């Protein structure tokens, strides 16, 4: 029985006015990037999740309850980490392609990111999220099953 080839699967996503095509990382690159993500971003994500839960619940607590969450987020992430993570996910491995103004497919590079996402940091975050989703969604769903969650 032959294994399914996933390395050529491409996911089409639209962020703002642009269409992007994301190809999964090669297996060992995915492991490497996952190591950076868990080391650099996971602690901050926990703090952000706690803060979002408080906001969704009506934010009826004292501001002093929120300060430790904000300190946790800031202590675990800085501009250098955010920038290197964005570069790693969006341009370093040449796994994101977009349609240029002439409708031709072009591999996303730093100059393109600067042009497309100037004054649109949330756009960078959305595209980075999509790259993470393409590469690690199966991992997180598999982890839920291993830990006894929903299948």
Coordinates of N, CA and C in Angstrom, one line a residue:
X1 N 0.8 -1.2 0.0 CA 0.0 0.0 0.0 C 0.9 1.2 0.0
X2 N 0.6 2.1 -0.9 CA 1.4 3.3 -1.0 C 0.9 4.5 -0.2
X3 N 1.8 5.2 0.5 CA 1.3 6.4 1.3 C 0.8 7.5 0.4
X4 N -0.2 8.2 0.9 CA -0.8 9.4 0.2 C 0.3 10.5 0.2
X5 N 0.5 11.1 -1.0 CA 1.4 12.2 -1.1 C 0.7 13.5 -0.8
X6 N 1.1 14.1 0.3 CA 0.5 15.4 0.7 C 1.4 16.6 0.5
X7 N 2.6 16.4 0.1 CA 3.6 17.5 -0.1 C 3.2 18.4 -1.2
X8 N 2.4 17.9 -2.1 CA 2.0 18.8 -3.3 C 0.6 19.3 -3.1
X9 N -0.1 19.0 -2.1 CA -1.4 19.6 -1.8 C -1.3 21.1 -1.6
X10 N -2.1 21.9 -2.2 CA -2.1 23.3 -2.0 C -3.4 23.8 -1.5
X11 N -3.4 24.7 -0.5 CA -4.7 25.2 0.0 C -4.8 26.7 -0.5
X12 N -5.9 27.0 -1.1 CA -6.2 28.4 -1.5 C -6.8 29.1 -0.4
X13 N -6.3 30.3 -0.1 CA -6.8 31.2 1.0 C -6.9 32.6 0.4
X14 N -7.9 33.3 0.9 CA -8.0 34.7 0.5 C -7.8 35.6 1.8
X15 N -6.8 36.5 1.7 CA -6.6 37.4 2.8 C -6.7 38.8 2.2
X16 N -7.7 39.6 2.7 CA -7.9 40.9 2.1 C -8.3 40.7 0.7
X17 N -7.6 41.4 -0.2 CA -7.9 41.4 -1.6 C -7.0 40.4 -2.4
X18 N -6.2 39.6 -1.7 CA -5.2 38.8 -2.3 C -5.5 37.3 -2.1
X19 N -5.2 36.5 -3.1 CA -5.4 35.1 -3.1 C -4.0 34.5 -2.9
X20 N -3.9 33.6 -1.9 CA -2.6 32.9 -1.7 C -2.8 31.4 -1.8
X21 N -1.7 30.7 -2.1 CA -1.7 29.2 -2.2 C -0.6 28.7 -1.3
X22 N -1.0 27.9 -0.3 CA -0.1 27.5 0.7 C 0.2 26.0 0.5
X23 N 1.5 25.7 0.4 CA 1.9 24.3 0.2 C 2.5 23.8 1.6
X24 N 2.2 22.6 2.0 CA 2.8 22.2 3.3 C 4.3 22.2 3.3
X25 N 4.8 22.4 4.5 CA 6.3 22.2 4.7 C 6.7 20.8 4.4
X26 N 7.9 20.5 4.0 CA 8.5 19.2 4.0 C 8.4 18.7 5.5
X27 N 8.4 17.4 5.7 CA 8.2 16.8 7.1 C 9.2 17.3 8.1
X28 N 10.5 17.3 7.8 CA 11.5 17.7 8.8 C 11.5 19.2 9.0
X29 N 11.1 20.0 8.0 CA 11.0 21.4 8.2 C 9.8 21.7 9.1
X30 N 8.7 21.0 8.9 CA 7.5 21.1 9.7 C 7.9 20.9 11.2
X31 N 8.7 19.8 11.5 CA 9.1 19.5 12.8 C 9.9 20.7 13.4
X32 N 10.9 21.2 12.6 CA 11.7 22.3 13.0 C 10.9 23.5 13.3
X33 N 10.0 23.9 12.4 CA 9.2 25.1 12.6 C 8.3 24.9 13.8
X34 N 7.7 23.7 14.0 CA 6.9 23.4 15.2 C 7.7 23.7 16.5
X35 N 8.9 23.3 16.5 CA 9.8 23.5 17.7 C 9.9 25.0 18.0
X36 N 10.1 25.8 17.0 CA 10.1 27.3 17.2 C 8.8 27.8 17.7
X37 N 7.7 27.3 17.1 CA 6.4 27.8 17.4 C 6.1 27.5 18.9
X38 N 6.3 26.3 19.3 CA 6.0 25.9 20.7 C 6.9 26.6 21.7
X39 N 8.2 26.8 21.4 CA 9.1 27.5 22.3 C 8.7 29.0 22.3
X40 N 8.5 29.6 21.2 CA 8.3 31.1 21.2 C 6.9 31.6 21.4
X41 N 5.9 30.8 20.9 CA 4.6 31.4 20.9 C 3.6 30.7 21.8
X42 N 3.8 29.5 22.2 CA 2.8 28.8 23.0 C 2.6 29.4 24.3
X43 N 3.6 29.9 25.1 CA 3.4 30.5 26.3 C 2.5 31.8 26.2
X44 N 2.7 32.6 25.1 CA 2.0 33.8 24.9 C 0.5 33.4 24.5
X45 N 0.4 32.4 23.7 CA -1.0 32.0 23.3 C -1.8 31.6 24.5
X46 N -1.2 31.0 25.5 CA -2.0 30.6 26.7 C -2.5 31.9 27.4
X47 N -1.6 32.9 27.5 CA -2.1 34.1 28.1 C -3.1 34.8 27.3
X48 N -3.0 34.8 26.0 CA -4.0 35.4 25.1 C -5.3 34.7 25.3
X49 N -5.3 33.4 25.3 CA -6.5 32.6 25.5 C -7.3 32.9 26.8
X50 N -6.5 33.1 27.9 CA -7.1 33.4 29.1 C -7.7 34.8 29.1
X51 N -7.0 35.7 28.5 CA -7.5 37.1 28.3 C -8.8 37.1 27.5
X52 N -8.8 36.4 26.4 CA -10.0 36.4 25.5 C -11.2 35.8 26.2
X53 N -10.9 34.8 27.0 CA -12.0 34.1 27.8 C -12.6 35.1 28.8
X54 N -11.8 35.9 29.4 CA -12.3 37.0 30.3 C -13.1 38.0 29.6
X55 N -12.6 38.4 28.4 CA -13.4 39.4 27.6 C -14.7 38.8 27.1
X56 N -14.7 37.5 26.7 CA -16.0 36.9 26.3 C -17.0 36.7 27.4
X57 N -16.5 36.6 28.6 CA -17.3 36.4 29.8 C -17.8 37.7 30.4
X58 N -17.6 38.8 29.6 CA -18.1 40.1 30.1 C -17.1 41.0 30.8
X59 N -15.9 40.5 31.0 CA -14.9 41.3 31.6 C -15.4 42.0 32.9
X60 N -16.0 41.2 33.8 CA -16.6 41.8 35.0 C -15.6 41.8 36.2
X61 N -14.3 41.4 35.9 CA -13.4 41.3 37.0 C -12.6 42.6 37.1
X62 N -11.8 42.7 38.2 CA -11.0 43.8 38.5 C -9.8 43.9 37.5
X63 N -9.4 45.0 37.1 CA -8.3 45.1 36.1 C -7.0 44.5 36.7
X64 N -6.9 44.4 38.0 CA -5.7 43.7 38.6 C -5.7 42.2 38.3
X65 N -6.9 41.7 38.0 CA -6.9 40.3 37.6 C -6.3 40.0 36.2
X66 N -6.4 41.1 35.4 CA -6.0 41.0 34.0 C -4.5 41.3 33.9
X67 N -3.9 42.1 34.7 CA -2.5 42.5 34.6 C -1.6 41.3 34.5
X68 N -1.7 40.3 35.4 CA -0.8 39.1 35.3 C -0.9 38.5 33.9
X69 N -2.1 38.4 33.3 CA -2.2 37.8 32.0 C -1.5 38.6 31.0
X70 N -1.6 39.9 31.0 CA -0.9 40.8 30.1 C 0.6 40.7 30.3
X71 N 1.1 40.6 31.5 CA 2.5 40.4 31.8 C 3.0 39.1 31.2
X72 N 2.2 38.0 31.3 CA 2.6 36.7 30.8 C 2.7 36.8 29.3
X73 N 1.8 37.5 28.6 CA 1.9 37.6 27.2 C 3.1 38.4 26.8
X74 N 3.4 39.5 27.4 CA 4.5 40.4 27.0 C 5.8 39.7 27.4
X75 N 5.9 39.0 28.5 CA 7.1 38.3 28.9 C 7.5 37.2 27.9
X76 N 6.6 36.7 27.2 CA 6.9 35.5 26.4 C 7.0 35.8 24.9
X77 N 6.8 37.0 24.5 CA 6.8 37.3 23.1 C 7.3 38.8 22.9
X78 N 8.1 39.0 21.9 CA 8.6 40.4 21.6 C 8.6 40.5 20.1
X79 N 9.0 41.7 19.7 CA 9.0 42.0 18.2 C 9.9 41.1 17.4
X80 N 11.0 40.8 18.0 CA 12.0 39.9 17.2 C 11.4 38.5 17.0
X81 N 10.7 38.0 18.1 CA 10.1 36.7 18.0 C 9.0 36.7 16.9
X82 N 8.1 37.8 17.0 CA 7.0 37.9 16.1 C 7.5 38.0 14.6
X83 N 8.6 38.8 14.4 CA 9.1 39.0 13.1 C 9.7 37.7 12.5
X84 N 10.5 37.1 13.4 CA 11.2 35.8 12.9 C 10.2 34.7 12.6
X85 N 9.1 34.7 13.4 CA 8.1 33.7 13.2 C 7.3 34.0 11.9
X86 N 7.0 35.2 11.7 CA 6.3 35.6 10.4 C 7.2 35.3 9.2
X87 N 8.5 35.6 9.3 CA 9.4 35.3 8.2 C 9.5 33.8 7.9
X88 N 9.6 33.0 9.1 CA 9.7 31.6 9.0 C 8.4 31.0 8.3
X89 N 7.3 31.5 8.7 CA 6.0 30.9 8.2 C 5.7 31.3 6.8
X90 N 6.0 32.6 6.4 CA 5.5 33.1 5.2 C 6.5 33.2 4.0
X91 N 7.8 33.3 4.3 CA 8.8 33.5 3.2 C 10.0 32.6 3.2
X92 N 10.5 32.2 4.4 CA 11.7 31.5 4.5 C 11.8 30.2 3.7
X93 N 10.7 29.4 3.7 CA 10.6 28.1 3.0 C 9.9 28.1 1.7
X94 N 9.6 29.3 1.2 CA 9.0 29.5 -0.1 C 7.8 28.6 -0.4
X95 N 6.9 28.5 0.7 CA 5.8 27.7 0.6 C 4.5 28.4 0.4
X96 N 4.6 29.8 0.2 CA 3.4 30.6 -0.1 C 3.5 31.2 -1.4
X97 N 2.5 31.1 -2.2 CA 2.5 31.7 -3.6 C 1.3 32.5 -3.6
X98 N 1.3 33.6 -4.4 CA 0.2 34.5 -4.6 C 0.0 34.9 -6.1
X99 N -1.2 35.4 -6.4 CA -1.4 35.9 -7.7 C -0.9 37.3 -7.8
X100 N 0.0 37.7 -8.6 CA 0.5 39.1 -8.7 C -0.6 39.9 -9.5
X101 N -0.3 41.1 -9.7 CA -1.2 42.0 -10.4 C -1.6 41.6 -11.8
X102 N -0.7 40.8 -12.4 CA -0.9 40.3 -13.8 C -1.6 38.9 -13.8
X103 N -1.9 38.4 -12.6 CA -2.6 37.1 -12.5 C -1.6 36.0 -12.5
X104 N -0.3 36.2 -12.5 CA 0.7 35.2 -12.5 C 1.0 34.7 -11.1
X105 N 1.3 33.4 -10.9 CA 1.7 32.9 -9.6 C 3.1 33.4 -9.3
X106 N 3.3 33.9 -8.1 CA 4.6 34.3 -7.7 C 4.9 33.9 -6.2
X107 N 6.0 33.4 -6.0 CA 6.4 33.0 -4.6 C 6.5 34.2 -3.8
X108 N 5.9 34.2 -2.6 CA 5.9 35.3 -1.7 C 7.3 35.6 -1.1
X109 N 7.8 36.8 -1.2 CA 9.1 37.2 -0.7 C 8.9 38.4 0.2
X110 N 9.9 38.8 0.9 CA 9.8 39.9 1.8 C 9.3 41.2 1.2
X111 N 9.8 41.5 0.0 CA 9.3 42.7 -0.7 C 7.8 42.7 -0.9
X112 N 7.3 41.5 -1.3 CA 5.8 41.3 -1.5 C 5.1 41.5 -0.2
X113 N 5.6 40.9 0.9 CA 4.9 41.1 2.2 C 4.9 42.5 2.5
X114 N 6.0 43.3 2.3 CA 6.0 44.7 2.7 C 4.9 45.5 1.8
X115 N 4.8 45.1 0.6 CA 3.8 45.8 -0.3 C 2.4 45.4 0.0
X116 N 2.1 44.1 0.1 CA 0.8 43.6 0.3 C 0.2 44.0 1.7
X117 N 1.1 43.9 2.7 CA 0.6 44.0 4.1 C 1.1 45.3 4.8
X118 N 1.5 46.3 4.0 CA 1.8 47.6 4.6 C 0.6 48.1 5.4
X119 N 0.8 48.4 6.6 CA -0.3 48.9 7.5 C -1.4 47.9 7.7
X120 N -1.1 46.6 7.6 CA -2.1 45.6 7.7 C -1.5 44.4 8.5
X121 N -1.1 44.6 9.7 CA -0.4 43.6 10.5 C -1.4 42.4 10.7
X122 N -2.7 42.7 10.9 CA -3.6 41.6 11.1 C -3.7 40.7 9.8
X123 N -3.4 41.3 8.7 CA -3.3 40.4 7.4 C -2.2 39.4 7.5
X124 N -1.0 39.9 8.0 CA 0.1 39.0 8.2 C -0.3 37.9 9.2
X125 N -0.9 38.3 10.3 CA -1.3 37.3 11.3 C -2.3 36.3 10.7
X126 N -3.3 36.7 9.8 CA -4.2 35.8 9.2 C -3.5 34.8 8.3
X127 N -2.6 35.3 7.5 CA -1.9 34.4 6.6 C -1.0 33.5 7.3
X128 N -0.4 33.9 8.4 CA 0.5 33.0 9.2 C -0.4 32.0 9.9
X129 N -1.6 32.4 10.3 CA -2.5 31.4 10.9 C -2.9 30.3 9.9
X130 N -3.1 30.7 8.6 CA -3.5 29.7 7.6 C -2.3 28.8 7.3
X131 N -1.1 29.3 7.4 CA 0.1 28.4 7.2 C 0.2 27.4 8.3
X132 N 0.0 27.9 9.5 CA 0.0 27.0 10.7 C -1.1 26.0 10.5
X133 N -2.3 26.4 10.1 CA -3.4 25.5 9.9 C -3.1 24.4 8.9
X134 N -2.5 24.8 7.8 CA -2.2 23.8 6.7 C -1.2 22.8 7.3
X135 N -0.3 23.2 8.0 CA 0.8 22.3 8.5 C 0.5 21.6 9.8
X136 N -0.3 22.1 10.6 CA -0.4 21.5 12.0 C -1.9 21.2 12.4
X137 N -2.9 21.4 11.6 CA -4.2 21.1 12.0 C -4.4 19.6 12.4
X138 N -3.8 18.7 11.6 CA -3.9 17.3 11.9 C -3.2 17.0 13.2
X139 N -2.1 17.6 13.6 CA -1.5 17.4 14.8 C -2.4 17.8 16.0
X140 N -3.0 18.9 15.9 CA -3.8 19.4 17.1 C -5.1 18.5 17.2
X141 N -5.7 18.1 16.1 CA -6.9 17.2 16.2 C -6.4 15.8 16.7
X142 N -5.3 15.3 16.3 CA -4.7 14.1 16.7 C -4.4 14.1 18.2
X143 N -3.9 15.3 18.7 CA -3.6 15.4 20.1 C -4.8 15.4 20.9
X144 N -5.9 16.0 20.4 CA -7.2 16.0 21.2 C -7.7 14.5 21.4
X145 N -7.5 13.7 20.3 CA -7.9 12.3 20.4 C -7.0 11.6 21.4
X146 N -5.7 11.8 21.4 CA -4.8 11.2 22.3 C -5.1 11.5 23.8
X147 N -5.6 12.8 24.0 CA -5.8 13.2 25.3 C -7.3 13.0 25.7
X148 N -8.0 12.2 24.9 CA -9.4 11.8 25.3 C -10.4 12.8 24.9
X149 N -10.1 13.8 24.0 CA -11.1 14.7 23.6 C -12.0 14.2 22.5
X150 N -12.6 15.2 21.8 CA -13.5 14.8 20.7 C -12.7 14.2 19.5
X151 N -13.4 13.3 18.8 CA -12.7 12.7 17.7 C -13.1 13.3 16.4

